[in-house]
PDB file of C-alpha atoms and ligand atoms in Angstrom:
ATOM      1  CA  UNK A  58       0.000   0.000   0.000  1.00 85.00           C
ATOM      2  CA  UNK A  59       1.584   3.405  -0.926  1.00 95.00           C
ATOM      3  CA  UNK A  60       1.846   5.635   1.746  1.00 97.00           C
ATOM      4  CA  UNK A  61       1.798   9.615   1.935  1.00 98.00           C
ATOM      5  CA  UNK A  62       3.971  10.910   4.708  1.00 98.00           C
ATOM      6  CA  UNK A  63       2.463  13.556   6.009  1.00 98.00           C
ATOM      7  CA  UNK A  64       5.855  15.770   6.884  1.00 96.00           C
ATOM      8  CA  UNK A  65       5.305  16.998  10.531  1.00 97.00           C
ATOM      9  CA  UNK A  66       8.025  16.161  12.463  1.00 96.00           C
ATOM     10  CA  UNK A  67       7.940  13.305  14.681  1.00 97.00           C
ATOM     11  CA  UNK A  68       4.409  12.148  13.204  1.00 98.00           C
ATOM     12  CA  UNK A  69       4.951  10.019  10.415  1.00 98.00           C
ATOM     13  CA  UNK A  70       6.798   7.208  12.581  1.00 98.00           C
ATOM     14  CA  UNK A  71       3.446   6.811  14.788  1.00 98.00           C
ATOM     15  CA  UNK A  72       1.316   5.653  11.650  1.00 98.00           C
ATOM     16  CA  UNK A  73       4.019   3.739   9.738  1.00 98.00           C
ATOM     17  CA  UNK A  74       5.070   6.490   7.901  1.00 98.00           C
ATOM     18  CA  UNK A  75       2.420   7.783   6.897  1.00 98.00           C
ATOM     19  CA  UNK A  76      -1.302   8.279   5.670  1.00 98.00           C
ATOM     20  CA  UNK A  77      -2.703   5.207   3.813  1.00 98.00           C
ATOM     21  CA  UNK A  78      -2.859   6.978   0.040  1.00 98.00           C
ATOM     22  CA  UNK A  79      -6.381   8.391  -1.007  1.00 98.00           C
ATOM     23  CA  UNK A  80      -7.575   7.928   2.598  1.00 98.00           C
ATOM     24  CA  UNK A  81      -9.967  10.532   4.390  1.00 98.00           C
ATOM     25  CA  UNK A  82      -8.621  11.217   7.309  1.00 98.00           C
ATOM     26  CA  UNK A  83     -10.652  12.647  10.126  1.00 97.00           C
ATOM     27  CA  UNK A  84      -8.586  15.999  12.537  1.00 97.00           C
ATOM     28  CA  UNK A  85     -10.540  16.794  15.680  1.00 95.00           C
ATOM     29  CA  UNK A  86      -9.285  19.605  18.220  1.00 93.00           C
ATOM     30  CA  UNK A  87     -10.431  22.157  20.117  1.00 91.00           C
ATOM     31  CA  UNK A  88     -10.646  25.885  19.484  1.00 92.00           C
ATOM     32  CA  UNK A  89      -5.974  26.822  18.939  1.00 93.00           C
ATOM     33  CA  UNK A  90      -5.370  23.123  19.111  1.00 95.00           C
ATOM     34  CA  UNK A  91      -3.340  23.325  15.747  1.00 97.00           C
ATOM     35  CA  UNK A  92      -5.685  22.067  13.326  1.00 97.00           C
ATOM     36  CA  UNK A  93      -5.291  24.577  10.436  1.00 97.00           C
ATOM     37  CA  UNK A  94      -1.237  24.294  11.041  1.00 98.00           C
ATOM     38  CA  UNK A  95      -1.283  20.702  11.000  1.00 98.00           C
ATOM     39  CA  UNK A  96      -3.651  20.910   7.628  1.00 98.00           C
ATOM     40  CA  UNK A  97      -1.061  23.815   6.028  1.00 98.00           C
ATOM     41  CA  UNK A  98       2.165  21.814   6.879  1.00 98.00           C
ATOM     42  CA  UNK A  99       0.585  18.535   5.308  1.00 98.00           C
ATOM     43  CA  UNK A 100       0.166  20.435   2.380  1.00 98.00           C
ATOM     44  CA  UNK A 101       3.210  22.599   2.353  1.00 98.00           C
ATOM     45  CA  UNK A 102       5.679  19.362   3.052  1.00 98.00           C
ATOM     46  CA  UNK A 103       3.664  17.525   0.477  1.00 98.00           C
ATOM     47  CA  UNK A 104       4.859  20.058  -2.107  1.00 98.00           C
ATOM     48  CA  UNK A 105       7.739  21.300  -0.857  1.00 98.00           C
ATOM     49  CA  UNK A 106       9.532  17.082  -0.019  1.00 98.00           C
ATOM     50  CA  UNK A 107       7.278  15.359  -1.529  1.00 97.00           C
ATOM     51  CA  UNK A 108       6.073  17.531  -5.129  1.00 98.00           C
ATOM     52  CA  UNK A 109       2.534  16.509  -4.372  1.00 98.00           C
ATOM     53  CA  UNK A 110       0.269  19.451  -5.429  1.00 98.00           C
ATOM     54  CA  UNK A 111      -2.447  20.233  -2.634  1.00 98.00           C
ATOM     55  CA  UNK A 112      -5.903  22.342  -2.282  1.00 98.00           C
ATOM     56  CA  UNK A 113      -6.692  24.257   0.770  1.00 98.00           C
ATOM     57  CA  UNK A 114     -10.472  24.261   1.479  1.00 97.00           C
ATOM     58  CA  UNK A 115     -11.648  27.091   3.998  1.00 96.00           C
ATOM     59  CA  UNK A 116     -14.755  27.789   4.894  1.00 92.00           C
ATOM     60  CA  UNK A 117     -14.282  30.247   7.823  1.00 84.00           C
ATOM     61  CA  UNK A 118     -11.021  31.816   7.870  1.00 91.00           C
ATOM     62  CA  UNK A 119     -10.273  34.185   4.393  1.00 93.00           C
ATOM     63  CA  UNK A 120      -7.317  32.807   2.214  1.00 95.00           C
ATOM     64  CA  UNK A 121      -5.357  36.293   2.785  1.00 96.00           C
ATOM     65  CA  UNK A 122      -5.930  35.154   7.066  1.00 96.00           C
ATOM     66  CA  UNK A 123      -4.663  31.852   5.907  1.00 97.00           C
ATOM     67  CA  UNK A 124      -1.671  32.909   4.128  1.00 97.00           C
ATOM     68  CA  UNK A 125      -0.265  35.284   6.667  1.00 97.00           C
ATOM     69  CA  UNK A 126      -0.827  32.818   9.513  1.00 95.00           C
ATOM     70  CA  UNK A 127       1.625  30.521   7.332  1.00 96.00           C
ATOM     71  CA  UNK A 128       4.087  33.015   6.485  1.00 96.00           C
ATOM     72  CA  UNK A 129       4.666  33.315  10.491  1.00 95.00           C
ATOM     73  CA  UNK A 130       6.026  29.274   9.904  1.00 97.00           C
ATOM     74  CA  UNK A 131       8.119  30.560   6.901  1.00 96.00           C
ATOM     75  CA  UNK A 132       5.641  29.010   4.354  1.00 98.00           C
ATOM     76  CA  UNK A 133       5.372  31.259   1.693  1.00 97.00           C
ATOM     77  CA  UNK A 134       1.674  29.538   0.265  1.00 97.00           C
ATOM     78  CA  UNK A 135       1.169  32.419  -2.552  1.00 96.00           C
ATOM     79  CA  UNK A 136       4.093  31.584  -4.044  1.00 97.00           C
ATOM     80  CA  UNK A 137       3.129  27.722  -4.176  1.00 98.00           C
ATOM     81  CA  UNK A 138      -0.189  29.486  -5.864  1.00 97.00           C
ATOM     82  CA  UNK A 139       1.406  31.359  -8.368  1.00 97.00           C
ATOM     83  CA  UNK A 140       3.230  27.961  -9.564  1.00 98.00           C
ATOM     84  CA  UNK A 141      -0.008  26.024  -9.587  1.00 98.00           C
ATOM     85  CA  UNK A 142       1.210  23.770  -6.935  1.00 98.00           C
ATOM     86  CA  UNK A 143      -1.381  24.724  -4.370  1.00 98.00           C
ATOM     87  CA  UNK A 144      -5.126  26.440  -4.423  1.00 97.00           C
ATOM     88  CA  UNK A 145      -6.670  27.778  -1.539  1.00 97.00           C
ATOM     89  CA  UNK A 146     -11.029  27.816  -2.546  1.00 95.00           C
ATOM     90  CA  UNK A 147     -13.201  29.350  -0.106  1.00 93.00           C
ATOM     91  CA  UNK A 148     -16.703  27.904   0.747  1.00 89.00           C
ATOM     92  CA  UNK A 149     -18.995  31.245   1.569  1.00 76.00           C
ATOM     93  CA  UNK A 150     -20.140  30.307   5.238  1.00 65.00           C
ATOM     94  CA  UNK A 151     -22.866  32.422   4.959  1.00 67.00           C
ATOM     95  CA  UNK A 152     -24.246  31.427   1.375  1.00 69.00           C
ATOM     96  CA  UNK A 153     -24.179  28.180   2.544  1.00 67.00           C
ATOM     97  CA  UNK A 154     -26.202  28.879   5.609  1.00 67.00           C
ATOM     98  CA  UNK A 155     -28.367  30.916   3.742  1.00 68.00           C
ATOM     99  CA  UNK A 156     -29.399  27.637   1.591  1.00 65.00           C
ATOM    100  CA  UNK A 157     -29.941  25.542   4.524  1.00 65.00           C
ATOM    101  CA  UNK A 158     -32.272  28.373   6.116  1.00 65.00           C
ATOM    102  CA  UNK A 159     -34.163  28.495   3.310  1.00 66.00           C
ATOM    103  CA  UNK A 160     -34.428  24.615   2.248  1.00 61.00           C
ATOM    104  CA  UNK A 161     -35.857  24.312   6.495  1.00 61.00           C
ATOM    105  CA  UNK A 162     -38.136  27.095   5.922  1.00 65.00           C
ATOM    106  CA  UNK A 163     -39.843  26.239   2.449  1.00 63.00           C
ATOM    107  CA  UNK A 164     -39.561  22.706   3.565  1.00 57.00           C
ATOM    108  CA  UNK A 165     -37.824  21.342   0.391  1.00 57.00           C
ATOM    109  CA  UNK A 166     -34.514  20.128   2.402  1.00 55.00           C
ATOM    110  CA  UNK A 167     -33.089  17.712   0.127  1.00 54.00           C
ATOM    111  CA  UNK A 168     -33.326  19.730  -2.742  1.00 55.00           C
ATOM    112  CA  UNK A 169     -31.161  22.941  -1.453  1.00 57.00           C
ATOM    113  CA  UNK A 170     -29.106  21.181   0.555  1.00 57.00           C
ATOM    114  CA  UNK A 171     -28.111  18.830  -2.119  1.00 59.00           C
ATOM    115  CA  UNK A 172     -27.509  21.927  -4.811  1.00 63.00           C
ATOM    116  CA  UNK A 173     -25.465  23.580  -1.971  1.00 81.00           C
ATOM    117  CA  UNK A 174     -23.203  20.508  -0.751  1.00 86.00           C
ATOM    118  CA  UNK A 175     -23.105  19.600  -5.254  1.00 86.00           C
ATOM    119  CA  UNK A 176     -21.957  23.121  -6.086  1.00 87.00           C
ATOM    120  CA  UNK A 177     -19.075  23.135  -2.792  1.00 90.00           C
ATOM    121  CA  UNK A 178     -17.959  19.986  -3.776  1.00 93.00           C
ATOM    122  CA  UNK A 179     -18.025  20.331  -7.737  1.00 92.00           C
ATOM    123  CA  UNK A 180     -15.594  23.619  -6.762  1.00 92.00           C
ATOM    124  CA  UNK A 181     -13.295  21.521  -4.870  1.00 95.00           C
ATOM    125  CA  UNK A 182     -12.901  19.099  -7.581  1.00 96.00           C
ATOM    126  CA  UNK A 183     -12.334  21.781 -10.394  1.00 95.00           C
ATOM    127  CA  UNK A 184      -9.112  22.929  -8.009  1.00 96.00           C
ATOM    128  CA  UNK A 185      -8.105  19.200  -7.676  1.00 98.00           C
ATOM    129  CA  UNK A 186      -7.985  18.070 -11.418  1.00 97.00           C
ATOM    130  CA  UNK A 187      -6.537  22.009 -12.172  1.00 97.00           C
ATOM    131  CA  UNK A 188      -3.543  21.619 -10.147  1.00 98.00           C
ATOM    132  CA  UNK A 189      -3.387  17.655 -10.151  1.00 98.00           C
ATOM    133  CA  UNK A 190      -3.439  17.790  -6.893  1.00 98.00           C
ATOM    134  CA  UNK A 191      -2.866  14.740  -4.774  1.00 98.00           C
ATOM    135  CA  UNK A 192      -3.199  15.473  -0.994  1.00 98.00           C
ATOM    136  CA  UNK A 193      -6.725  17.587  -0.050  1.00 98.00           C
ATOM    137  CA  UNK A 194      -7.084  19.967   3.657  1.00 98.00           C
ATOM    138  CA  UNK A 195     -10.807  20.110   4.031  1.00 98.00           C
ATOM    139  CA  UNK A 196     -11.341  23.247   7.208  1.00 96.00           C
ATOM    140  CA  UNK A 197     -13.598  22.467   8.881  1.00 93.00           C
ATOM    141  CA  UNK A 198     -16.259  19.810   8.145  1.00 93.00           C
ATOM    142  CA  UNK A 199     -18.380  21.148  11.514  1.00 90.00           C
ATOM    143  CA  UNK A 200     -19.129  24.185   9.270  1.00 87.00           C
ATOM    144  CA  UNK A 201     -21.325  21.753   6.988  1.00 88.00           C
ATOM    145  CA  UNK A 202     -23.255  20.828   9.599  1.00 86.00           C
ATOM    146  CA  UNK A 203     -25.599  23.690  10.544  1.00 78.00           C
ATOM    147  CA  UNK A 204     -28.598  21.730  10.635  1.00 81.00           C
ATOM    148  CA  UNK A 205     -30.758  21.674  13.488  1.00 83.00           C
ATOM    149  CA  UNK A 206     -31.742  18.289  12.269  1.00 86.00           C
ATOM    150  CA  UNK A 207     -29.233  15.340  13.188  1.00 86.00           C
ATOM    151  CA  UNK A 208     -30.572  12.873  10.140  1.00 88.00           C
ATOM    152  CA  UNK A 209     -30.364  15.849   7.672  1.00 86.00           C
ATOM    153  CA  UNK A 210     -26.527  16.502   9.325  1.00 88.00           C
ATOM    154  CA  UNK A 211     -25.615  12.853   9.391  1.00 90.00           C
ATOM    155  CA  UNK A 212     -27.037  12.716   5.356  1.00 90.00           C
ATOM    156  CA  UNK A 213     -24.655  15.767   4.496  1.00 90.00           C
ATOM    157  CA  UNK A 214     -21.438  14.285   6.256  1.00 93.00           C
ATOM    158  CA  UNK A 215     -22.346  10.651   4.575  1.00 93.00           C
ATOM    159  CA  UNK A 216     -23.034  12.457   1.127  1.00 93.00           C
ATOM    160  CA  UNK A 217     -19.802  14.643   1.620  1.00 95.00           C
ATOM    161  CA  UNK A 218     -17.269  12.017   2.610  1.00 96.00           C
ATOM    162  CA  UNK A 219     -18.589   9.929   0.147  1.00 96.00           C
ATOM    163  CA  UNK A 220     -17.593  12.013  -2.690  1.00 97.00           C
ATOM    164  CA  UNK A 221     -14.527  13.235  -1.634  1.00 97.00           C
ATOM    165  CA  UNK A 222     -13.127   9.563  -1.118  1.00 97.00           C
ATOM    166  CA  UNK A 223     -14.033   9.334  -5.003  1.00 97.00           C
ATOM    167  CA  UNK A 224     -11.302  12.514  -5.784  1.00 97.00           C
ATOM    168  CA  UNK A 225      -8.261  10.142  -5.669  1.00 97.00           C
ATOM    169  CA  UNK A 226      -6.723  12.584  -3.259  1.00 98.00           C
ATOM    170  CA  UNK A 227      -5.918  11.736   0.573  1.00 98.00           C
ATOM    171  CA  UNK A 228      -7.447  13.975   2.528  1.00 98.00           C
ATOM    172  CA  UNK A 229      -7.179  15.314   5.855  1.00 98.00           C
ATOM    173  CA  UNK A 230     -10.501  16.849   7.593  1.00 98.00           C
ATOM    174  CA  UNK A 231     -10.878  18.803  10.632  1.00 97.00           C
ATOM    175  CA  UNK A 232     -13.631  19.015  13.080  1.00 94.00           C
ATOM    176  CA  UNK A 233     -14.167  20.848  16.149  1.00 90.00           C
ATOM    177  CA  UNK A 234     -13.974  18.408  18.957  1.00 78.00           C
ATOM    178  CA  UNK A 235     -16.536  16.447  20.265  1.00 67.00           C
ATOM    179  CA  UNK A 236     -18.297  17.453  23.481  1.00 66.00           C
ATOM    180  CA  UNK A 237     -19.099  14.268  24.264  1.00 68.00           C
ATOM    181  CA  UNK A 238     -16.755  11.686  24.596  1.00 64.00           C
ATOM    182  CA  UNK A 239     -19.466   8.971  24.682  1.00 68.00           C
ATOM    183  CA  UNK A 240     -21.355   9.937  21.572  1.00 75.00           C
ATOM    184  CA  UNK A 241     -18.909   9.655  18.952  1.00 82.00           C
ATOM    185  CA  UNK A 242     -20.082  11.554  15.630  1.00 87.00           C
ATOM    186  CA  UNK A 243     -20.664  10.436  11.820  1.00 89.00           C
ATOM    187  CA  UNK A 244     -17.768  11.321  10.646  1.00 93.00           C
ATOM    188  CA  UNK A 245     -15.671   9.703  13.360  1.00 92.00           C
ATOM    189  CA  UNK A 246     -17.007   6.450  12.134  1.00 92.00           C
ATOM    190  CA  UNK A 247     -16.384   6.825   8.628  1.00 93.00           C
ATOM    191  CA  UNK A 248     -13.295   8.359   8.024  1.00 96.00           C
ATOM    192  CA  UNK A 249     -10.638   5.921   7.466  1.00 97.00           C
ATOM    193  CA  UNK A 250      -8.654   7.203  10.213  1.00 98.00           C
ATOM    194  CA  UNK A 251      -8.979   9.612  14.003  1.00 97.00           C
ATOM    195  CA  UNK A 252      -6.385  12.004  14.828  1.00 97.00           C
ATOM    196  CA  UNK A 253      -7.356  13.601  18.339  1.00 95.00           C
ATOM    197  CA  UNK A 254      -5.517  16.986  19.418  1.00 95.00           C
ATOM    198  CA  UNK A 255      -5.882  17.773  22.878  1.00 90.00           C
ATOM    199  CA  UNK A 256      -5.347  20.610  25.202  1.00 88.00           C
ATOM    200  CA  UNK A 257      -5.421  20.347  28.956  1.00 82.00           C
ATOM    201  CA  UNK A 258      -3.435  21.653  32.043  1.00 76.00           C
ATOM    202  CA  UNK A 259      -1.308  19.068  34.545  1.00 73.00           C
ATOM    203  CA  UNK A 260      -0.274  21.248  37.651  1.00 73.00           C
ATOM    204  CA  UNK A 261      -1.423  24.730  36.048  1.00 76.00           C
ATOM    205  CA  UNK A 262       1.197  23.921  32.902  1.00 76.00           C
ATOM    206  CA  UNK A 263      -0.573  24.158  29.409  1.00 82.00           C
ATOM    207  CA  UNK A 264       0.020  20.465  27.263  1.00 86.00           C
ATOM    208  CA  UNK A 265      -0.827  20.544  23.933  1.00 93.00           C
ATOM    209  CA  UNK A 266      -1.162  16.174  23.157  1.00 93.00           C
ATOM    210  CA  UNK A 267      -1.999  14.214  20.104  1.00 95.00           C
ATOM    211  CA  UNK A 268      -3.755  10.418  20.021  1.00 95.00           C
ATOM    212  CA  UNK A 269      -4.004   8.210  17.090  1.00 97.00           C
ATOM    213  CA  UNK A 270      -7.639   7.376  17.818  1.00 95.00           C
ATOM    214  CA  UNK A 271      -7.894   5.261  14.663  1.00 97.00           C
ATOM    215  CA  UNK A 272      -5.548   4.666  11.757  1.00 98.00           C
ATOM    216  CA  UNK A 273      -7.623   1.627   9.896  1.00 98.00           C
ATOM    217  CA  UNK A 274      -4.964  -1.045   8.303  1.00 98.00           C
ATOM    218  CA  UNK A 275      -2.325   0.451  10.412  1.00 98.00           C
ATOM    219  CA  UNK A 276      -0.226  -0.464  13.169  1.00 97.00           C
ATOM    220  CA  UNK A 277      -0.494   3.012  14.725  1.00 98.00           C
ATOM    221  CA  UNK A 278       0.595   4.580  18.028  1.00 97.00           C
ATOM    222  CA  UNK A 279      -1.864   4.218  21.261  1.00 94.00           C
ATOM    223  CA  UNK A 280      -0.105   6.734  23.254  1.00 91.00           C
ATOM    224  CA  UNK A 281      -0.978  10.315  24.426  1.00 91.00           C
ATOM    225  CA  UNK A 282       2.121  11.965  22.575  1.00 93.00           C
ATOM    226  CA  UNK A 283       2.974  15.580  23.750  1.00 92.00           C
ATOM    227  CA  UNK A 284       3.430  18.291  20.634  1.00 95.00           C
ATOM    228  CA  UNK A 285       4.259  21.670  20.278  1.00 95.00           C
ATOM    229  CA  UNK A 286       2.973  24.284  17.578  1.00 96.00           C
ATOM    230  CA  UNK A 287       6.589  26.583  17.289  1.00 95.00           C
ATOM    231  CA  UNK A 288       7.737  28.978  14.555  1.00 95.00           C
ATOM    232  CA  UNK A 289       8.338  26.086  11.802  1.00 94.00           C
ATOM    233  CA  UNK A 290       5.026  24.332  12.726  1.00 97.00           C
ATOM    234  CA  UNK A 291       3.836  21.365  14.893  1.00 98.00           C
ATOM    235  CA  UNK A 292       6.467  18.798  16.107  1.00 97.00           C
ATOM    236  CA  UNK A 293       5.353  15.794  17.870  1.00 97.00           C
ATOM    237  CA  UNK A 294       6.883  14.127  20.363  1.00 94.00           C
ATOM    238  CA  UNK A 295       6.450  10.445  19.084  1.00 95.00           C
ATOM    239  CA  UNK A 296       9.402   9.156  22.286  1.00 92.00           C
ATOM    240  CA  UNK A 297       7.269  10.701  24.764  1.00 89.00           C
ATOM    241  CA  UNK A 298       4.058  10.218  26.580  1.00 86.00           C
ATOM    242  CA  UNK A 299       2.260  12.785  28.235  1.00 83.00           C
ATOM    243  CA  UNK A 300       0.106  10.416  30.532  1.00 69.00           C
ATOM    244  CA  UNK A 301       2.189   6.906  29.608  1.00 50.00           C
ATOM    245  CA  UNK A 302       1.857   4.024  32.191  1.00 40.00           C
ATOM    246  CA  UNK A 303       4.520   5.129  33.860  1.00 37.00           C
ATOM    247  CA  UNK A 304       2.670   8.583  34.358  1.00 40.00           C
ATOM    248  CA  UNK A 305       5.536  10.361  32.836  1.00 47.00           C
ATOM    249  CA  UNK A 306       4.585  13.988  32.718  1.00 47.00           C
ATOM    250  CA  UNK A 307       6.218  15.310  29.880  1.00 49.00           C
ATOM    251  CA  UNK A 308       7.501  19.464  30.192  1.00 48.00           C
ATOM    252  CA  UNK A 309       6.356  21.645  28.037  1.00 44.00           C
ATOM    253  CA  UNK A 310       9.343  23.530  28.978  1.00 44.00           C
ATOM    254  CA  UNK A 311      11.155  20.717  27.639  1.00 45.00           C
ATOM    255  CA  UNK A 312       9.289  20.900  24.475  1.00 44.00           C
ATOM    256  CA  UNK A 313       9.725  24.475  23.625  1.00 43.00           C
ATOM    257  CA  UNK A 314      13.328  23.992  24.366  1.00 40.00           C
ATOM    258  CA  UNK A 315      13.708  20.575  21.719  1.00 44.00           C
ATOM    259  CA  UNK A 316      11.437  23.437  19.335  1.00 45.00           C
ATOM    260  CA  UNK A 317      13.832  25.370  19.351  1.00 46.00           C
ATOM    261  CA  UNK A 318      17.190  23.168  18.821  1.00 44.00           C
ATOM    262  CA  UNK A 319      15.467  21.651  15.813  1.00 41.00           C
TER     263      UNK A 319
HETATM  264  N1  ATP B 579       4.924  30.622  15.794  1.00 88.45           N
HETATM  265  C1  ATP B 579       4.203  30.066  16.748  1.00 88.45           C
HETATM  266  N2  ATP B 579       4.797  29.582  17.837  1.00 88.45           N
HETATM  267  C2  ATP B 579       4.081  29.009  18.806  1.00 88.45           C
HETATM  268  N3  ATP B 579       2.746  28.850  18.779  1.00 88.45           N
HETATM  269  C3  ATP B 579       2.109  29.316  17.710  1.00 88.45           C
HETATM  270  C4  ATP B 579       2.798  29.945  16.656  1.00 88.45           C
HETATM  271  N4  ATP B 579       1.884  30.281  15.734  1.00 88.45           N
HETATM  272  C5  ATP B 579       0.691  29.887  16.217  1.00 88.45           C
HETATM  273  N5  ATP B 579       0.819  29.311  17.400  1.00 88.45           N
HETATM  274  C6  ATP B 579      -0.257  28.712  18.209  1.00 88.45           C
HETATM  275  O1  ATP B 579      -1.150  28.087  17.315  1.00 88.45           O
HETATM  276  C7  ATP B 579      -2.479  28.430  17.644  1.00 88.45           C
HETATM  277  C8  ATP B 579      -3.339  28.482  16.398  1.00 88.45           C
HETATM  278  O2  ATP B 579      -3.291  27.253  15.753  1.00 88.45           O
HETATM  279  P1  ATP B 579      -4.370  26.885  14.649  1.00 88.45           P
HETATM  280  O3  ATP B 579      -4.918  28.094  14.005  1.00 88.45           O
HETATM  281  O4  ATP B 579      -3.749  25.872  13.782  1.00 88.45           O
HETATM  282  O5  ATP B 579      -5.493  26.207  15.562  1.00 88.45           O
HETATM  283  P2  ATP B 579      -6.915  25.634  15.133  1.00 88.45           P
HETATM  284  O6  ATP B 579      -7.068  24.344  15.840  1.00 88.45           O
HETATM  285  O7  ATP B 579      -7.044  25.654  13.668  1.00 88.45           O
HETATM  286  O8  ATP B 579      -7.891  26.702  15.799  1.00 88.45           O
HETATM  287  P3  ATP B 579      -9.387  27.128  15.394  1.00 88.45           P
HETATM  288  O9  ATP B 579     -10.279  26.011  15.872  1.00 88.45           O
HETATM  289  O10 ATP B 579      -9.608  28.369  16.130  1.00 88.45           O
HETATM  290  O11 ATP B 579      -9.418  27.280  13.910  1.00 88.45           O
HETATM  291  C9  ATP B 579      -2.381  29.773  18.276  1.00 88.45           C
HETATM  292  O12 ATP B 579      -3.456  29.977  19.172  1.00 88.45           O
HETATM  293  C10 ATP B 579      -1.048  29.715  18.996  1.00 88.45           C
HETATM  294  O13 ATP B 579      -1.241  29.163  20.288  1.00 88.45           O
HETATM  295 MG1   MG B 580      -8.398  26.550  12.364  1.00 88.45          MG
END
């Protein structure tokens, strides 16, 4: 099976070395967790090591936002634009809200919300066969899901997913994270693969951790694995736990300090 390495430092080695190729692969975090960095550097490494073209799919933050927040890693993304090895296509939040409103109030859901979720996904593909791109950064899939209705939402991630498996592009998607750890959502089941990032405090100290949740037809890493988001993007740990069975409580002093050495 060919594999795409994904680039970030220290995070290939904990999935074999890397994404299973035209996999979707499923990014959960919290609100700063990294998500958009982790999505940028998987597209930036896969042009810049790798000469994989990549599209950048945004529906909340503007591709200008996008760009600077990039630069402040040293990626220079409109350069990668202006040699067709990268697009950055952004979904209208607000259009597409304005089609679900209106498909709930004239009652004709299926219809609007299928035109919506055809046009958004017939403009990702144009990007994808423009550029020949092979490696996809869908942010966020949570903004699909405005519904009030959990049948209509769970029909829009199945219908979504579904197509974009069919790009023959592997694909990384984010989603904010789930409130409840019980209730796992759609998309958690059908991705191909889980990567958790997680942000909590030991002794007042902010840790920034990443878990493999799922990796399906890969020998991945089970282990809480401390990271750090620094000024050339998000390192991972992958020889340290944060919460191991030896309740080793990794420093985030520590990992500023390896940051900055690399
Ligand atoms: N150069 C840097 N050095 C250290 N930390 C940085 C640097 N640049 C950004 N960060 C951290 O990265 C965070 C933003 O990461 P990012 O935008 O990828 O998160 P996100 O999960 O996409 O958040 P959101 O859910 O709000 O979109 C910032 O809040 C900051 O803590
Ligand atoms: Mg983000």
């Amino acid at each position: 099976m060919a594999r795409v390495p994904t680039g970030i430092s220290g995070f290939d080695e904990l999935i074999e070395g890397g994404f299973i190729e035209n996999d979707v692969i499923l990014l959960t975090g919290g609100p700063g967790a990294g998500k958009s960095t982790f999505g940028s550097q998987y597209l930036y490494a896969g042009i810049m090591n790798y000469n994989e073209p990549g599209v950048y799919v945004t529906f909340e933050e503007t591709p200008a936002r996008i760009m600077r927040n990039m630069w402040r890693h040293g990626w220079d993304m409109e350069r990668l634009i202006k040699e067709n090895k990268l697009r950055i296509i952004r979904v209208d939040p607000i259009a597409y809200d304005r089609y679900i409103m209106r498909s709930m109030e004239t009652g004709q859901q299926g219809d609007h919300e299928n035109a919506t979720l055809e046009t958004v996904l017939k403009q990702i593909y144009a990007s994808v066969t423009e550029i020949d791109a092979k490696r996809l950064f869908i942010d966020s899939l949570t903004s699909l899901k405005i519904s009030p209705d959990p049948v209509h939402v769970r029909h829009i991630v199945l219908e979504f997913i579904k197509n974009i498996e069919s790009f023959d592009c592997t694909t990384l998607i984010t989603s904010e994270i789930n409130k409840d750890p019980e209730n796992f959502s759609v998309e958690e089941y059908l991705a191909e693969g889980v990567i958790c990032l997680k942000v909590f405090r030991i002794d007042g100290e902010r840790i920034r951790s990443l878990e493999i949740l799922k990796m399906r037809g890969v020998k991945h890493d089970e282990v809480l694995r401390p990271y750090v988001i620094s000024d050339k993007g998000i390192i991972v740990y992958s020889d340290h736990s944060v919460i191991g069975k030896e309740a080793d409580v990794f420093s985030l002093q520590r990992c500023s300090i390896l940051g900055e050495e690399d």
